[in-house]
Short mmCIF file of C-alpha atoms in Angstrom, two decimals:
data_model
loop_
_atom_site.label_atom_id
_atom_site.label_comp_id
_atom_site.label_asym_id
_atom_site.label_seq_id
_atom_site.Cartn_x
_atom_site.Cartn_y
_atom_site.Cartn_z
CA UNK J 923 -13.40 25.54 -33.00
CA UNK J 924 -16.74 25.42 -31.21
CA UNK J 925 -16.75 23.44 -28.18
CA UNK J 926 -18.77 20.64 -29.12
CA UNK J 927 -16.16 20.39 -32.42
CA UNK J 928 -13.52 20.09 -29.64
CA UNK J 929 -15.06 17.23 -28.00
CA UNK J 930 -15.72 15.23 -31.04
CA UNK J 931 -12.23 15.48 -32.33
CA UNK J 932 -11.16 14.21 -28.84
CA UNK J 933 -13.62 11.35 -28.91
CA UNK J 934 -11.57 8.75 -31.43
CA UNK J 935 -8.98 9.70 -29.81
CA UNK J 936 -9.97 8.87 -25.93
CA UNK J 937 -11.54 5.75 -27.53
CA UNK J 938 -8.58 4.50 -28.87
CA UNK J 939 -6.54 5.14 -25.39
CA UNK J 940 -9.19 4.07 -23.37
CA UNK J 941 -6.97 1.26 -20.67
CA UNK J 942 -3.45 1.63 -22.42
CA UNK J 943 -0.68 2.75 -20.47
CA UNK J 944 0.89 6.17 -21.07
CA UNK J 945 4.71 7.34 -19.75
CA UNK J 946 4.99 10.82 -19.26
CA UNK J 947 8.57 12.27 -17.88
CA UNK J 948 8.06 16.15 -16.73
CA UNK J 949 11.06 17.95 -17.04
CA UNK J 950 12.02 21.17 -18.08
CA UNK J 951 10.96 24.41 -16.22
CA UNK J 952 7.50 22.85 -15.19
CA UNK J 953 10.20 21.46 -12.61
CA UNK J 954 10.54 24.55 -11.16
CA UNK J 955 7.32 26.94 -12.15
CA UNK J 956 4.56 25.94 -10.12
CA UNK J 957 1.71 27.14 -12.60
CA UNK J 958 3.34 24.97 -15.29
CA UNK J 959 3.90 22.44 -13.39
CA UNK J 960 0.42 22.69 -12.08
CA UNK J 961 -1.10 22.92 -15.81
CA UNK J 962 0.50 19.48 -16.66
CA UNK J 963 -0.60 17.64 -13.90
CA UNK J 964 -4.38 18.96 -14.63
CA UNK J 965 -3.63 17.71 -17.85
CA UNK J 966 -2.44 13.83 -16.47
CA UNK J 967 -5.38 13.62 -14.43
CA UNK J 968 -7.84 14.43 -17.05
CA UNK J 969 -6.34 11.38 -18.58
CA UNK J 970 -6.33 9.05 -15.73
CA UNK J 971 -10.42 10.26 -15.67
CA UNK J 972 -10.76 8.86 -19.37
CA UNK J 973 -9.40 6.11 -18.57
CA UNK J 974 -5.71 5.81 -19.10
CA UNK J 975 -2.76 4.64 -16.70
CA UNK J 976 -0.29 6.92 -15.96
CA UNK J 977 3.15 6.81 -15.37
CA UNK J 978 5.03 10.36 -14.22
CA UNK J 979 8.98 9.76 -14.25
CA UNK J 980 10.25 12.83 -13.35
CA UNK J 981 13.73 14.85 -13.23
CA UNK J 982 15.47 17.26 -10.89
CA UNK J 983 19.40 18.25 -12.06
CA UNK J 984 18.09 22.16 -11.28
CA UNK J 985 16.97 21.35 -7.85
CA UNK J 986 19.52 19.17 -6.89
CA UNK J 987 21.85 22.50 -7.90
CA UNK J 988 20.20 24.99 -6.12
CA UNK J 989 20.16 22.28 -2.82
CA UNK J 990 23.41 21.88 -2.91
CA UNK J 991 24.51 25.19 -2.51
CA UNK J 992 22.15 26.39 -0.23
CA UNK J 993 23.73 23.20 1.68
CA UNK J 994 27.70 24.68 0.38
CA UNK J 995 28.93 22.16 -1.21
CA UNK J 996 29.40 23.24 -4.77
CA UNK J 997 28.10 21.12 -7.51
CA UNK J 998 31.08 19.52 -9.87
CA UNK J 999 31.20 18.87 -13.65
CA UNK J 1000 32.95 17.73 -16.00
CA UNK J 1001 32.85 18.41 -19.36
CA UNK J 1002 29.23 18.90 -18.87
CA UNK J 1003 28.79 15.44 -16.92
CA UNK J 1004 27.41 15.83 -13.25
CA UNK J 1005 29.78 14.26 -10.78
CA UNK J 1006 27.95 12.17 -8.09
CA UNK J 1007 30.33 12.01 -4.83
CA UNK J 1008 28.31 9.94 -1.51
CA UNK J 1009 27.07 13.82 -0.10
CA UNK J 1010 26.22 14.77 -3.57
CA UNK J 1011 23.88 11.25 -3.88
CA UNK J 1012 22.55 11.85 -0.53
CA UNK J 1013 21.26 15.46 -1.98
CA UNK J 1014 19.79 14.17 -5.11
CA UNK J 1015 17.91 11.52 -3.08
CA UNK J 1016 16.38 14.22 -0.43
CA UNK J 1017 15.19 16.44 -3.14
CA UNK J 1018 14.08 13.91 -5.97
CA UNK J 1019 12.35 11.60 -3.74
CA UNK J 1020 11.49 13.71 -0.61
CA UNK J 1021 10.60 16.74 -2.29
CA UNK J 1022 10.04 16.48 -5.99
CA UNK J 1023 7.97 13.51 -5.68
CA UNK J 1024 6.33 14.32 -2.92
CA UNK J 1025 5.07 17.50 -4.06
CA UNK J 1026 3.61 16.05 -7.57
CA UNK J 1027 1.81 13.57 -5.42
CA UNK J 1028 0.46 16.23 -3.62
CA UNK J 1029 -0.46 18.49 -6.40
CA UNK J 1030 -1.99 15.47 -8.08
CA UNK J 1031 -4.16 15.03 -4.91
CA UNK J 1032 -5.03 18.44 -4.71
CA UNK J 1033 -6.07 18.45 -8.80
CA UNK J 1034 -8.66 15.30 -7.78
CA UNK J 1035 -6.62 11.98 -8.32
CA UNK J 1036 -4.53 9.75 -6.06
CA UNK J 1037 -1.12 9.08 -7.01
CA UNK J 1038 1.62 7.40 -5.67
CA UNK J 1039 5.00 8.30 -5.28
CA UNK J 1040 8.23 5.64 -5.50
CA UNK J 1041 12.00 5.57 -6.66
CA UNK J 1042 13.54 2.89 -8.46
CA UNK J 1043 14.78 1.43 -5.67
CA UNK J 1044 11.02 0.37 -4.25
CA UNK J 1045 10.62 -2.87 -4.88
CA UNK J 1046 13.84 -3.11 -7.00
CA UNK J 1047 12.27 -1.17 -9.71
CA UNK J 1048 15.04 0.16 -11.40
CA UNK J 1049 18.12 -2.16 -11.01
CA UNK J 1050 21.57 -0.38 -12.58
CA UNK J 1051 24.86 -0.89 -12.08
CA UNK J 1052 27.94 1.50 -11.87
CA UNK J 1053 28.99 3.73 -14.88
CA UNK J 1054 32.71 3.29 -15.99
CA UNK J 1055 34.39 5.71 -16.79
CA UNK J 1056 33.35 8.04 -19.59
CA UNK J 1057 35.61 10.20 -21.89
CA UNK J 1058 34.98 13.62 -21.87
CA UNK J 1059 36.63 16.54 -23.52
CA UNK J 1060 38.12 19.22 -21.19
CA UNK J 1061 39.30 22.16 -23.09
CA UNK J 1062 41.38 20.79 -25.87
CA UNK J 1063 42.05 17.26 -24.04
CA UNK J 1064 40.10 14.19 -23.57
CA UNK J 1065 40.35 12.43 -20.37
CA UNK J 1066 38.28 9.71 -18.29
CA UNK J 1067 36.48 10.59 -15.52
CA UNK J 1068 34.97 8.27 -12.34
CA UNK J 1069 31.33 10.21 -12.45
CA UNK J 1070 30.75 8.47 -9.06
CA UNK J 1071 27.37 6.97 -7.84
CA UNK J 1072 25.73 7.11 -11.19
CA UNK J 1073 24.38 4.31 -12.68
CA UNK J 1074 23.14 2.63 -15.94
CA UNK J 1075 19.81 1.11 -16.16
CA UNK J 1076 20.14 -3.04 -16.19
CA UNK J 1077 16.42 -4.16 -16.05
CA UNK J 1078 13.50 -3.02 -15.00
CA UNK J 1079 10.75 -4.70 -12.54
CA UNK J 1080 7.64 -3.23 -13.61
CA UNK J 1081 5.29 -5.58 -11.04
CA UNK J 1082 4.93 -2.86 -8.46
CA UNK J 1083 3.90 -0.03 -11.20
CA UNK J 1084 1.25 -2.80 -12.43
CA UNK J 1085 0.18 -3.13 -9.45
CA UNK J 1086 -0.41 0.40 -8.51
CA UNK J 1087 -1.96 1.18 -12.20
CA UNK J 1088 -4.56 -1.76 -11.67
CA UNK J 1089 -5.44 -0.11 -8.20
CA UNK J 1090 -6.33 3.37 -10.15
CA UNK J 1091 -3.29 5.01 -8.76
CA UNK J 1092 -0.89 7.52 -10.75
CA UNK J 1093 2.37 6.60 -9.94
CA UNK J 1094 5.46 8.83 -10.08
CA UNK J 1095 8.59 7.74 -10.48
CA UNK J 1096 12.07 8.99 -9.12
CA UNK J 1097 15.22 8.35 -11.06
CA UNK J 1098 16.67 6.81 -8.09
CA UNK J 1099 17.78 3.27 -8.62
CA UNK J 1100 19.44 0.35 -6.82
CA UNK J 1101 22.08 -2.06 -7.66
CA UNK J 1102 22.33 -5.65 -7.17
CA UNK J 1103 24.17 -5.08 -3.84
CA UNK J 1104 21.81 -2.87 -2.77
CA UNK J 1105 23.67 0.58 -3.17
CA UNK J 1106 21.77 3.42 -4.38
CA UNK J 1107 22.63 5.55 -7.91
CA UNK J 1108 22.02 8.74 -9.57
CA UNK J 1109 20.23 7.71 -13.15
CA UNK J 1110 19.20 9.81 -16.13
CA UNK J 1111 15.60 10.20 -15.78
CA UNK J 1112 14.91 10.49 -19.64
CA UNK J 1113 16.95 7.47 -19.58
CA UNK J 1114 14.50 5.57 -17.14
CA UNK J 1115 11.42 6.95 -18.71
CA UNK J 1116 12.01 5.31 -21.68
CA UNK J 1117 13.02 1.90 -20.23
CA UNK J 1118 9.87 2.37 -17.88
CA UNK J 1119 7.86 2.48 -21.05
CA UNK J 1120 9.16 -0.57 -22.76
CA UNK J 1121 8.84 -2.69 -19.69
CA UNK J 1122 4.83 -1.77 -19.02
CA UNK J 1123 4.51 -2.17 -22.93
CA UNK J 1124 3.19 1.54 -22.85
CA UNK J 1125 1.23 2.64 -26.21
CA UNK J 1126 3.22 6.55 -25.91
CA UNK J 1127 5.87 7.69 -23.92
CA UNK J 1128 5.47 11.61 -23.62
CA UNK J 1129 8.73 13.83 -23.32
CA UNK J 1130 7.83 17.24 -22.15
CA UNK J 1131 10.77 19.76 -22.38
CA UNK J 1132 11.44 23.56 -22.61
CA UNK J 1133 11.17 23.96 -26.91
CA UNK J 1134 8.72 22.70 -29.05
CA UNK J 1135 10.30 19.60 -30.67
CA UNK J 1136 13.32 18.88 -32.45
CA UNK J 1137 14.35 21.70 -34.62
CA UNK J 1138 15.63 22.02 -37.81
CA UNK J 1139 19.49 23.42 -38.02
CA UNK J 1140 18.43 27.04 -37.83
CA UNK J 1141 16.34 26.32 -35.29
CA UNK J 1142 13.00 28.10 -37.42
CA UNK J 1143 10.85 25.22 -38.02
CA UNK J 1144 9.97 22.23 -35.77
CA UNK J 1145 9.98 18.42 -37.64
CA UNK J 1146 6.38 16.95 -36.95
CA UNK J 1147 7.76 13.39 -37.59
CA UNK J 1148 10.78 11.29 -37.40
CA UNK J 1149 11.32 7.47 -38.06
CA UNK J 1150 13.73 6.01 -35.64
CA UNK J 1151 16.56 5.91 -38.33
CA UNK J 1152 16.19 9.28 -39.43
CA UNK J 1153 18.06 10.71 -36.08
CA UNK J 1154 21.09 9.31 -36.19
CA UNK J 1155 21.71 11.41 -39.09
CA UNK J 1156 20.52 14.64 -37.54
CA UNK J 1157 22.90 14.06 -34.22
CA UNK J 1158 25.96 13.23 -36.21
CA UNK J 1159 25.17 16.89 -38.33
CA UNK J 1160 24.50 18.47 -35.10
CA UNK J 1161 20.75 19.62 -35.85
CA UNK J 1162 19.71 17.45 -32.28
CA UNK J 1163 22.64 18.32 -29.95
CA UNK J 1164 23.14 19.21 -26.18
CA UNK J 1165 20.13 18.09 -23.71
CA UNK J 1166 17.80 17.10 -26.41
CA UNK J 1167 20.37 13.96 -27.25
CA UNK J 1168 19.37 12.09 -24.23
CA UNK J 1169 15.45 12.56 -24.72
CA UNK J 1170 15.87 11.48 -28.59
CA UNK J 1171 18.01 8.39 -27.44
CA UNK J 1172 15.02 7.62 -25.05
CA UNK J 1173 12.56 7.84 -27.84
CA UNK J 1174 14.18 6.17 -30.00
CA UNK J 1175 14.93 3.18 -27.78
CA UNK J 1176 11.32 3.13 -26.50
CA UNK J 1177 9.97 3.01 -30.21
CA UNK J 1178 12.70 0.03 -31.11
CA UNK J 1179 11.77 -1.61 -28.08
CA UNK J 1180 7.99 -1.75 -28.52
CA UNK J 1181 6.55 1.47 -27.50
CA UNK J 1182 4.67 2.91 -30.65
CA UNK J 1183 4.80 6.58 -30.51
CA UNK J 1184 7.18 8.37 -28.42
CA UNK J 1185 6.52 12.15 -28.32
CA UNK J 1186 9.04 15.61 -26.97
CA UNK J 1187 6.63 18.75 -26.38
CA UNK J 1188 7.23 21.92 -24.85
CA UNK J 1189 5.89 21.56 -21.28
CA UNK J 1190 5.89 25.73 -21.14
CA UNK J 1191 2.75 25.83 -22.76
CA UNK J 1192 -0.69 25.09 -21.31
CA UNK J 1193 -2.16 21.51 -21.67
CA UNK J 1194 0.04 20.64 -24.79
CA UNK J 1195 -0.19 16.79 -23.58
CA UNK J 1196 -4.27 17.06 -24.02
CA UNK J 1197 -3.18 18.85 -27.29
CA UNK J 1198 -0.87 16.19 -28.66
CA UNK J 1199 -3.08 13.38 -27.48
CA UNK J 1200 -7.17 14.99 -29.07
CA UNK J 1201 -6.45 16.26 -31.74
CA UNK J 1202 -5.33 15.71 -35.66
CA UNK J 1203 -2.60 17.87 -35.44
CA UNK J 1204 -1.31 17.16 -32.57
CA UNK J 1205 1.64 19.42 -31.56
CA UNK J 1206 5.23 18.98 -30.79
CA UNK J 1207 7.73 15.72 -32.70
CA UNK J 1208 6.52 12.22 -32.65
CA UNK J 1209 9.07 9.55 -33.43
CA UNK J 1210 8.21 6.38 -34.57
CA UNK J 1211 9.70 3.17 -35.66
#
């Protein structure tokens, strides 16, 4: 398309979007690939210039990883499930807040924009409470296991976010939370993205990832999009499985809760938010109500 095309497609678009809030949770390897991770936030600013407010939760399992054995303390799961001992919540809170947050702050400074970075536990944000214990399958056996200082999401606080939004600030959120006696937890941060979105009353919540959508069964061709009800049936048949369960369950409780398009793109490829957001065809799966 000729430039000029480009811009006029856009222009409905940024008019319709013009002062709603937008939820974005970066994931994926623009965690860890600083181009990538560089692209996206171009692509979040941008917005915030047109006029949008902007929400970044963000994740970190990777990191936390690769911390924790440079520190030697091997990471434990079970059954796939991270176990979060007191050293192993003390890790995830160094590198989620005082790294991975930091440094998105700081590339969002450096792209033009001010941003501002806080956990869930800032001014009780994100209140949880303990997990119980959760059956998991080891090998041919199911058993329960204590998955330690990681919580589920109670209720959400949104005054602070409103606060910084209405000041022109991009705020970016770590999936740290607090519970009602104070004590930090480890939360799911597609979990808290979601919940973020119903509590500002966001118009999208944005899931960027490492494949292009949800996927059929063989994995060739990529469903545009879904209604709400129409996942359930593709989890139980095993078409959404693995990692993408938790951003689906997000979406899916954003949309039910309010939100009215919730959206998984591949964060690998250049400025697929601006993509998704401008233009007719937008790219990636949008689920809706």
């Amino acid at each position: 398309m000729k430039r000029e095309e480009v811009l006029m497609e856009a222009l409905p678009y940024i008019q319709r979007f013009h002062g709603r809030t937008i939820v974005i949770k970066l994931g994926g390897h623009a965690m860890v690939d600083e181009e990538m991770l560089e692209n996206a936030i171009r692509d979040i600013v941008l917005l915030h210039y047109v006029g949008m407010r902007v929400v970044v939760v963000h994740g970190g399992g990777p990191e936390i990883t690769e911390k924790m054995k440079a520190l030697g303390k091997e990471p434990q799961f079970v059954g796939g499930l991270r176990v979060t001992d007191a050293d192993t919540l003390e890790i995830a809170q160094m590198v989620l807040v005082g790294k991975i947050n930091d440094g998105i702050v700081s590339v969002l400074a450096r792209c033009g924009a001010q941003g501002v970075g806080i956990s869930g536990n800032d001014g009780n944000v994100i209140i949880a409470k303990k997990i119980g214990n959760q059956r998991v399958k080891v090998g041919e056996e199911e058993q329960e296991v204590d998955l330690g200082y990681v919580g589920e999401i109670e209720k959400i606080n949104p005054e602070l976010i409103t606060t910084l939004l209405a000041n022109g600030y991009i705020t970016v959120i770590a999936p740290i939370a607090i519970d009602r006696a104070g004590r930090s937890l480890n939360i799911n941060a597609d979990t808290a993205a979601g919940e973020i979105a119903v509590a500002l009353n966001a118009f999208k919540l944005i899931n960027l990832t490492d494949v292009d959508g949800v996927m059929d069964r063989e994995r060739t061709q990529v469903y545009r999009h879904l209604r709400a009800a129409e996942t359930e049936g593709l989890m139980t048949d095993g078409t959404i499985a693995g990692g993408m369960i938790p951003k689906i369950d997000s979406c899916v409780r954003a949309v039910k809760g309010g939100v009215p398009f919730a959206h998984v793109v591949n964060g690998n490829k250049p400025h697929t938010i601006l993509l998704e957001l401008f233009t007719d065809a937008g790219v990636g799966t949008m689920i809706t109500e």
